[in-house]
Amino acid sequence: MKITCATIYIVRIDGRHPVVVELRTDEGVTGLGEAAIAYGVGETAAAGMIKDLMDAIVLGQDPFRIEAIWSDMYDHSFWAKRGGPIVFAGISAIEQALWDIKGKALTLPIYELMGGKCRDKVQLYANGWSFRAQTADEFARAAERVLEDGYTALKLYPLANPIADNPHGMIRHVSQRAIDREAMELAVARVAAVRKAIGPRIDLMLDMSGELTTDAVITLGRRLQEFDILFFEEPVDAFDPESMRQVADAVAMPIAAGERLYTRYDFRRVLELRAAHILQPDVGNTGGLFEAKKIAAMAEAYNLRVAPHLCAGPICTAATLQLDATLTNFMIQELYPYRAPEHFAIVDHAPELDVKDGYLSIPDRPGLGVELDHARMRPFLWAECGR
């Protein structure tokens, strides 16, 4: 079996833009992958990276040789070594698609090819529910809706401004680096109001997006630690694990990080410093399914848990669930359930549609377990390569 061509899509729906690749083989088996550059800027670059990797390295290869192809992309693209989100998002999307082909060809879900199941379902935490809230009361009312929908865990951004102000789908924060007293009091009031609304038994997480200085986030963190926080995410810039360790030492909350760390090589320093308690690799930008599995194994050696990051479309969700099934140190899974329905309609059946009581069962269809709706995807076609 050989890879003969690829079709690349940039999906643009309601401020989100997942980048999707579909690989085809000479035996008619296809595979899907997704680059997790679904908000912010960079989707065109990620799509271009996929095309460049396909043209230079992947076309003509045996799709079953996943580790060898990954190593070729890492070693022979030159820029992957010490690379960032664009190169590794491209590698991730292709790697997912290779696993999808292999699973379909063998009529097995991917988790069976990666060690088998450790669990049948995963607990979720809802994200994206507070993006249009501003006041503490608005945050509390939005959180009540999440509970009504059956979720037992949720995450919020204490410093965020409403996402309606932002055409690129990014979360804009109250301040950059510095934080004034008014912004700090609003952040504390939001968290206090949400904790009061949801009660003591619901898991609550806070995402700081790494935008404050170390002293500022420690000051704020000490104000927030009384609210029984499951984890305090990205308290400082992901490129500064030494400061992350300072925060971990200074606040009484578990530190989570990893959505902007790429491959096992970026995670190594965080582990060596013991700068985080929970790692958050993203299968759509850290290097793919097997790379995330390797990162989880490294975390296991340091007695840490893994809560995979997930911010993209339903293909990335399907891939992440396959990973979740295999992890012995899995903690909890992120999910964005409140996006526009069209976001989930690009595949035949998005996993997000099957949430029950705050949990998702692991799909058992071959490969990733989803197929593209080609009619819906046609307007998002960006490029084709191969024959």
Coordinates of C-alpha atoms in Angstrom, one line a residue:
M1 CA 0.0 0.0 0.0
K2 CA 1.3 3.5 -0.9
I3 CA 0.1 7.0 -0.2
T4 CA -0.9 8.6 -3.5
C5 CA -2.5 11.9 -2.8
A6 CA -3.8 14.3 -0.1
T7 CA -6.6 16.8 0.1
I8 CA -6.2 19.7 2.5
Y9 CA -9.1 21.8 3.9
I10 CA -9.2 25.0 5.9
V11 CA -12.6 25.0 7.7
R12 CA -14.0 28.4 8.6
I13 CA -17.0 28.3 10.8
D14 CA -18.1 30.8 13.5
G15 CA -14.6 32.1 14.2
R16 CA -12.9 28.7 14.2
H17 CA -10.7 27.3 11.4
P18 CA -9.7 23.6 11.8
V19 CA -7.2 22.4 9.2
V20 CA -8.0 19.0 7.9
V21 CA -6.1 16.6 5.7
E22 CA -7.4 13.4 3.9
L23 CA -4.8 11.0 2.7
R24 CA -5.6 8.5 -0.1
T25 CA -3.8 5.2 -0.9
D26 CA -3.4 3.1 -4.1
E27 CA -5.7 0.5 -2.4
G28 CA -8.5 3.1 -1.9
V29 CA -8.1 3.3 1.9
T30 CA -8.3 6.9 3.2
G31 CA -7.3 8.5 6.5
L32 CA -8.1 11.8 8.2
G33 CA -6.0 14.1 10.4
E34 CA -6.4 17.5 11.8
A35 CA -3.9 20.3 12.7
A36 CA -5.0 21.9 15.9
I37 CA -4.5 25.5 14.7
A38 CA -8.2 26.1 15.0
Y39 CA -8.1 29.6 16.6
G40 CA -5.7 32.5 16.7
V41 CA -3.7 32.9 13.5
G42 CA -1.7 30.5 11.5
E43 CA -4.1 28.2 9.8
T44 CA -2.9 28.9 6.3
A45 CA 0.7 28.3 7.4
A46 CA -0.3 24.9 9.0
A47 CA -2.1 23.9 5.8
G48 CA 1.0 24.9 3.8
M49 CA 3.2 22.9 6.1
I50 CA 1.0 19.8 5.5
K51 CA 1.3 20.3 1.7
D52 CA 5.1 20.8 1.9
L53 CA 5.5 17.7 4.1
M54 CA 3.4 15.7 1.7
D55 CA 5.2 16.8 -1.4
A56 CA 8.7 16.4 0.1
I57 CA 8.4 13.4 2.3
V58 CA 5.1 11.5 2.6
L59 CA 3.8 10.9 -0.9
G60 CA 4.7 7.4 -2.1
Q61 CA 5.4 6.1 1.4
D62 CA 3.9 2.9 3.0
P63 CA 1.3 4.3 5.4
F64 CA 1.8 1.5 7.8
R65 CA 5.3 2.7 8.6
I66 CA 4.1 5.4 10.9
E67 CA 7.2 5.7 13.1
A68 CA 9.5 5.8 10.1
I69 CA 7.5 8.5 8.3
W70 CA 7.4 10.6 11.5
S71 CA 11.1 10.3 11.9
D72 CA 11.6 11.4 8.3
M73 CA 9.4 14.4 8.8
Y74 CA 11.3 15.3 12.0
D75 CA 14.8 14.7 10.7
H76 CA 14.5 15.8 7.1
S77 CA 12.3 18.9 7.2
F78 CA 15.2 20.6 8.9
W79 CA 12.9 23.1 10.8
A80 CA 11.1 20.4 12.9
K81 CA 14.1 20.3 15.3
R82 CA 13.3 22.9 17.9
G83 CA 10.3 23.7 15.8
G84 CA 7.0 25.2 16.9
P85 CA 3.2 24.8 16.4
I86 CA 3.1 25.2 12.7
V87 CA 5.6 22.4 11.8
F88 CA 4.3 20.1 14.5
A89 CA 0.6 20.7 13.7
G90 CA 1.4 19.7 10.1
I91 CA 3.2 16.6 11.3
S92 CA 0.4 15.8 13.8
A93 CA -2.3 16.0 11.1
I94 CA -0.4 13.6 8.8
E95 CA 0.4 11.2 11.6
Q96 CA -3.2 11.0 12.7
A97 CA -4.2 10.2 9.1
L98 CA -1.6 7.4 8.9
W99 CA -3.1 5.8 12.0
D100 CA -6.6 6.2 10.6
I101 CA -5.5 4.4 7.4
K102 CA -3.9 1.6 9.4
G103 CA -6.9 1.1 11.6
K104 CA -9.3 1.0 8.7
A105 CA -7.1 -1.4 6.8
L106 CA -7.0 -3.7 9.8
T107 CA -10.6 -3.0 10.7
L108 CA -9.6 -2.0 14.2
P109 CA -9.9 1.2 16.3
I110 CA -6.6 2.9 16.8
Y111 CA -6.6 2.2 20.6
E112 CA -6.2 -1.5 19.8
L113 CA -3.0 -0.7 17.9
M114 CA -1.6 1.4 20.8
G115 CA -1.9 -1.1 23.6
G116 CA -5.7 -1.5 24.0
K117 CA -8.2 0.1 26.3
C118 CA -7.6 1.2 29.9
R119 CA -11.2 2.6 30.1
D120 CA -14.5 2.6 28.2
K121 CA -15.4 6.2 28.8
V122 CA -13.8 9.5 29.9
Q123 CA -14.9 12.3 32.2
L124 CA -15.0 15.7 30.4
Y125 CA -14.6 19.2 31.5
A126 CA -16.6 21.8 29.5
N127 CA -14.7 24.7 28.0
G128 CA -16.0 27.7 26.0
W129 CA -19.2 28.2 28.0
S130 CA -18.1 31.6 29.5
F131 CA -16.7 33.3 26.4
R132 CA -19.5 35.8 26.2
A133 CA -19.7 36.5 30.0
Q134 CA -18.3 39.7 31.5
T135 CA -19.6 40.2 35.1
A136 CA -19.3 37.8 37.9
D137 CA -23.1 37.2 37.8
E138 CA -22.9 36.5 34.1
F139 CA -20.2 33.9 34.7
A140 CA -22.3 32.3 37.5
R141 CA -25.4 32.1 35.2
A142 CA -23.4 30.6 32.4
A143 CA -21.9 28.0 34.8
E144 CA -25.4 26.9 35.9
R145 CA -26.2 26.0 32.2
V146 CA -23.2 23.7 32.1
L147 CA -24.4 21.9 35.2
E148 CA -27.9 21.6 33.7
D149 CA -26.3 19.9 30.7
G150 CA -24.8 17.2 33.0
Y151 CA -21.2 18.2 33.2
T152 CA -19.3 17.5 36.5
A153 CA -16.3 19.7 35.6
L154 CA -15.7 23.0 33.9
K155 CA -12.9 25.5 33.2
L156 CA -13.0 29.3 33.0
Y157 CA -10.6 32.1 32.1
P158 CA -10.6 34.6 35.0
L159 CA -9.0 37.4 33.0
A160 CA -10.9 37.1 29.7
N161 CA -12.8 39.7 27.9
P162 CA -15.9 38.5 25.9
I163 CA -14.9 36.6 22.7
A164 CA -17.4 38.6 20.7
D165 CA -14.8 41.4 20.5
N166 CA -12.4 39.1 18.7
P167 CA -12.7 38.0 15.0
H168 CA -9.9 35.5 15.3
G169 CA -11.4 33.3 18.0
M170 CA -8.7 34.1 20.5
I171 CA -9.4 34.9 24.1
R172 CA -8.5 38.5 24.9
H173 CA -7.5 39.1 28.5
V174 CA -8.1 42.1 30.8
S175 CA -4.5 43.0 30.7
Q176 CA -1.2 42.0 29.1
R177 CA 1.6 41.0 31.5
A178 CA 0.7 43.6 34.2
I179 CA -2.6 43.4 36.1
D180 CA -4.2 46.3 37.9
R181 CA -6.3 46.0 41.1
E182 CA -9.6 46.4 39.3
A183 CA -8.8 43.5 36.9
M184 CA -7.6 41.3 39.8
E185 CA -10.7 41.9 41.9
L186 CA -12.9 41.1 38.8
A187 CA -11.0 37.8 38.3
V188 CA -11.4 36.8 41.9
A189 CA -15.1 37.8 41.9
R190 CA -15.7 35.7 38.8
V191 CA -14.2 32.6 40.3
A192 CA -15.9 33.1 43.6
A193 CA -19.3 33.5 41.9
V194 CA -18.8 30.4 39.8
R195 CA -17.7 28.3 42.8
K196 CA -20.8 29.5 44.7
A197 CA -23.1 28.7 41.7
I198 CA -21.7 25.1 41.1
G199 CA -21.2 24.1 44.7
P200 CA -18.3 22.2 46.3
R201 CA -18.6 18.9 44.4
I202 CA -18.0 20.1 40.8
D203 CA -14.4 20.2 39.6
L204 CA -13.3 23.7 38.7
M205 CA -10.2 24.6 36.6
L206 CA -8.7 28.0 35.8
D207 CA -6.8 28.9 32.6
M208 CA -4.4 31.9 32.8
S209 CA -3.1 31.6 29.2
G210 CA 0.4 32.5 30.3
E211 CA 0.0 36.2 30.0
L212 CA 1.0 37.6 33.4
T213 CA 4.4 38.2 34.9
T214 CA 5.5 35.6 37.5
D215 CA 4.9 37.9 40.5
A216 CA 1.5 39.0 39.2
V217 CA 0.2 35.5 38.7
I218 CA 1.5 34.4 42.1
T219 CA -0.3 37.2 43.7
L220 CA -3.5 36.4 41.9
G221 CA -3.1 32.7 42.4
R222 CA -2.8 33.1 46.1
R223 CA -6.2 34.9 46.0
L224 CA -7.8 32.1 44.0
Q225 CA -6.4 29.0 45.7
E226 CA -9.2 29.1 48.4
F227 CA -11.8 28.1 45.8
D228 CA -10.7 24.4 45.6
I229 CA -9.2 24.5 42.1
L230 CA -8.5 21.2 40.3
F231 CA -5.7 22.8 38.3
F232 CA -4.2 26.2 37.5
E233 CA -3.4 26.1 33.8
E234 CA -0.5 27.9 32.0
P235 CA 0.2 30.4 34.8
V236 CA 3.2 31.8 32.9
D237 CA 4.6 31.7 29.3
A238 CA 5.1 28.1 28.2
F239 CA 8.7 29.0 27.1
D240 CA 9.6 29.7 30.8
P241 CA 9.5 26.5 32.8
E242 CA 11.7 28.0 35.5
S243 CA 9.0 30.6 36.3
M244 CA 6.4 27.9 36.1
R245 CA 8.3 26.1 38.8
Q246 CA 8.3 29.3 40.9
V247 CA 4.5 29.4 40.6
A248 CA 4.2 25.8 41.5
D249 CA 6.2 26.4 44.7
A250 CA 4.3 29.5 45.6
V251 CA 0.6 28.6 45.2
A252 CA -1.4 25.8 46.6
M253 CA -2.9 24.6 43.3
P254 CA -1.8 21.9 40.9
I255 CA -0.1 23.4 37.8
A256 CA -1.2 22.2 34.4
A257 CA 0.7 23.0 31.1
G258 CA 1.4 21.6 27.7
E259 CA -0.9 23.0 24.9
R260 CA 2.0 25.1 23.7
L261 CA 4.7 22.6 24.2
Y262 CA 5.7 20.5 21.2
T263 CA 7.0 16.9 21.2
R264 CA 8.7 15.0 24.1
Y265 CA 11.6 17.4 23.8
D266 CA 9.7 20.4 24.9
F267 CA 8.1 18.5 27.8
R268 CA 11.4 17.1 29.0
R269 CA 12.5 20.4 30.7
V270 CA 9.1 20.8 32.5
L271 CA 9.5 17.3 33.8
E272 CA 13.1 17.8 34.9
L273 CA 12.2 20.9 36.8
R274 CA 8.9 19.3 38.2
A275 CA 7.4 22.6 37.1
A276 CA 3.9 21.1 36.4
H277 CA 1.7 18.5 38.1
I278 CA -0.5 17.7 35.1
L279 CA 0.6 17.6 31.4
Q280 CA -1.6 18.6 28.6
P281 CA -0.3 17.5 25.2
D282 CA -2.5 18.1 22.2
V283 CA -2.5 15.3 19.5
G284 CA -3.2 18.0 16.9
N285 CA 0.0 20.0 17.5
T286 CA 2.5 18.1 19.7
G287 CA 3.4 15.6 17.0
G288 CA 0.4 13.3 16.8
L289 CA -1.1 10.4 18.7
F290 CA 2.1 8.3 19.3
E291 CA 4.1 11.4 20.3
A292 CA 1.4 12.3 22.9
K293 CA 1.5 8.7 24.1
K294 CA 5.3 9.0 24.5
I295 CA 4.8 12.2 26.5
A296 CA 2.3 10.5 28.7
A297 CA 4.8 7.7 29.4
M298 CA 7.4 10.3 30.4
A299 CA 4.9 11.8 32.7
E300 CA 4.1 8.4 34.2
A301 CA 7.8 8.0 35.0
Y302 CA 7.6 11.3 37.1
N303 CA 4.3 10.1 38.8
L304 CA 2.2 12.8 36.9
R305 CA -1.2 12.6 35.3
V306 CA -2.2 13.7 31.8
A307 CA -5.2 15.8 30.8
P308 CA -5.0 16.1 27.0
H309 CA -5.6 19.5 25.5
L310 CA -8.3 19.7 22.8
C311 CA -9.3 22.9 21.0
A312 CA -9.9 22.0 17.4
G313 CA -12.6 20.1 15.4
P314 CA -14.4 16.8 15.7
I315 CA -11.6 14.9 13.9
C316 CA -9.1 16.0 16.6
T317 CA -11.7 15.0 19.2
A318 CA -12.0 11.5 17.7
A319 CA -8.2 11.2 17.7
T320 CA -7.9 12.4 21.3
L321 CA -10.4 9.8 22.5
Q322 CA -8.4 7.1 20.9
L323 CA -5.4 8.3 22.9
D324 CA -7.4 8.7 26.1
A325 CA -8.4 5.1 26.0
T326 CA -4.8 3.9 26.2
L327 CA -3.4 6.1 29.0
T328 CA -2.8 4.6 32.4
N329 CA -2.3 8.1 33.9
F330 CA -5.2 9.8 32.2
M331 CA -7.0 12.4 34.4
I332 CA -9.8 14.3 32.5
Q333 CA -10.6 15.4 29.0
E334 CA -11.2 18.9 27.7
L335 CA -14.2 19.5 25.4
Y336 CA -15.9 22.5 23.7
P337 CA -19.5 21.5 23.5
Y338 CA -21.1 24.9 22.8
R339 CA -19.8 25.6 19.3
A340 CA -22.1 26.2 16.3
P341 CA -23.7 23.0 15.0
E342 CA -22.0 23.4 11.7
H343 CA -18.7 22.9 13.5
F344 CA -19.6 19.3 14.3
A345 CA -21.3 18.6 10.9
I346 CA -18.1 18.3 8.9
V347 CA -18.0 14.6 9.8
D348 CA -20.6 11.9 9.6
H349 CA -21.0 11.7 13.4
A350 CA -19.0 14.0 15.7
P351 CA -18.1 12.5 19.1
E352 CA -19.3 15.7 20.8
L353 CA -22.8 14.7 20.0
D354 CA -22.6 11.7 22.2
V355 CA -21.9 13.3 25.6
K356 CA -23.9 11.8 28.4
D357 CA -23.8 13.1 32.0
G358 CA -20.4 14.7 31.4
Y359 CA -18.8 11.6 29.9
L360 CA -17.9 10.3 26.5
S361 CA -17.6 6.7 25.5
I362 CA -14.6 5.6 23.5
P363 CA -15.7 5.0 19.9
D364 CA -15.0 1.5 18.5
R365 CA -15.3 2.0 14.8
P366 CA -12.1 1.3 12.8
G367 CA -9.4 3.9 12.7
L368 CA -10.4 7.3 14.2
G369 CA -14.1 6.4 13.9
V370 CA -15.2 9.3 11.8
E371 CA -15.6 10.1 8.1
L372 CA -15.7 13.4 6.3
D373 CA -18.9 14.8 4.9
H374 CA -17.4 15.7 1.6
A375 CA -20.4 17.8 0.4
R376 CA -20.1 20.1 3.5
M377 CA -16.3 20.2 3.1
R378 CA -16.2 21.2 -0.5
P379 CA -16.3 25.0 0.1
F380 CA -13.3 24.7 2.4
L381 CA -11.0 23.0 -0.1
W382 CA -7.6 24.6 0.1
A383 CA -5.2 22.4 -1.9
E384 CA -4.5 18.9 -3.3
C385 CA -1.3 17.2 -3.9
G386 CA -0.2 13.9 -5.5
R387 CA -2.4 12.1 -8.1

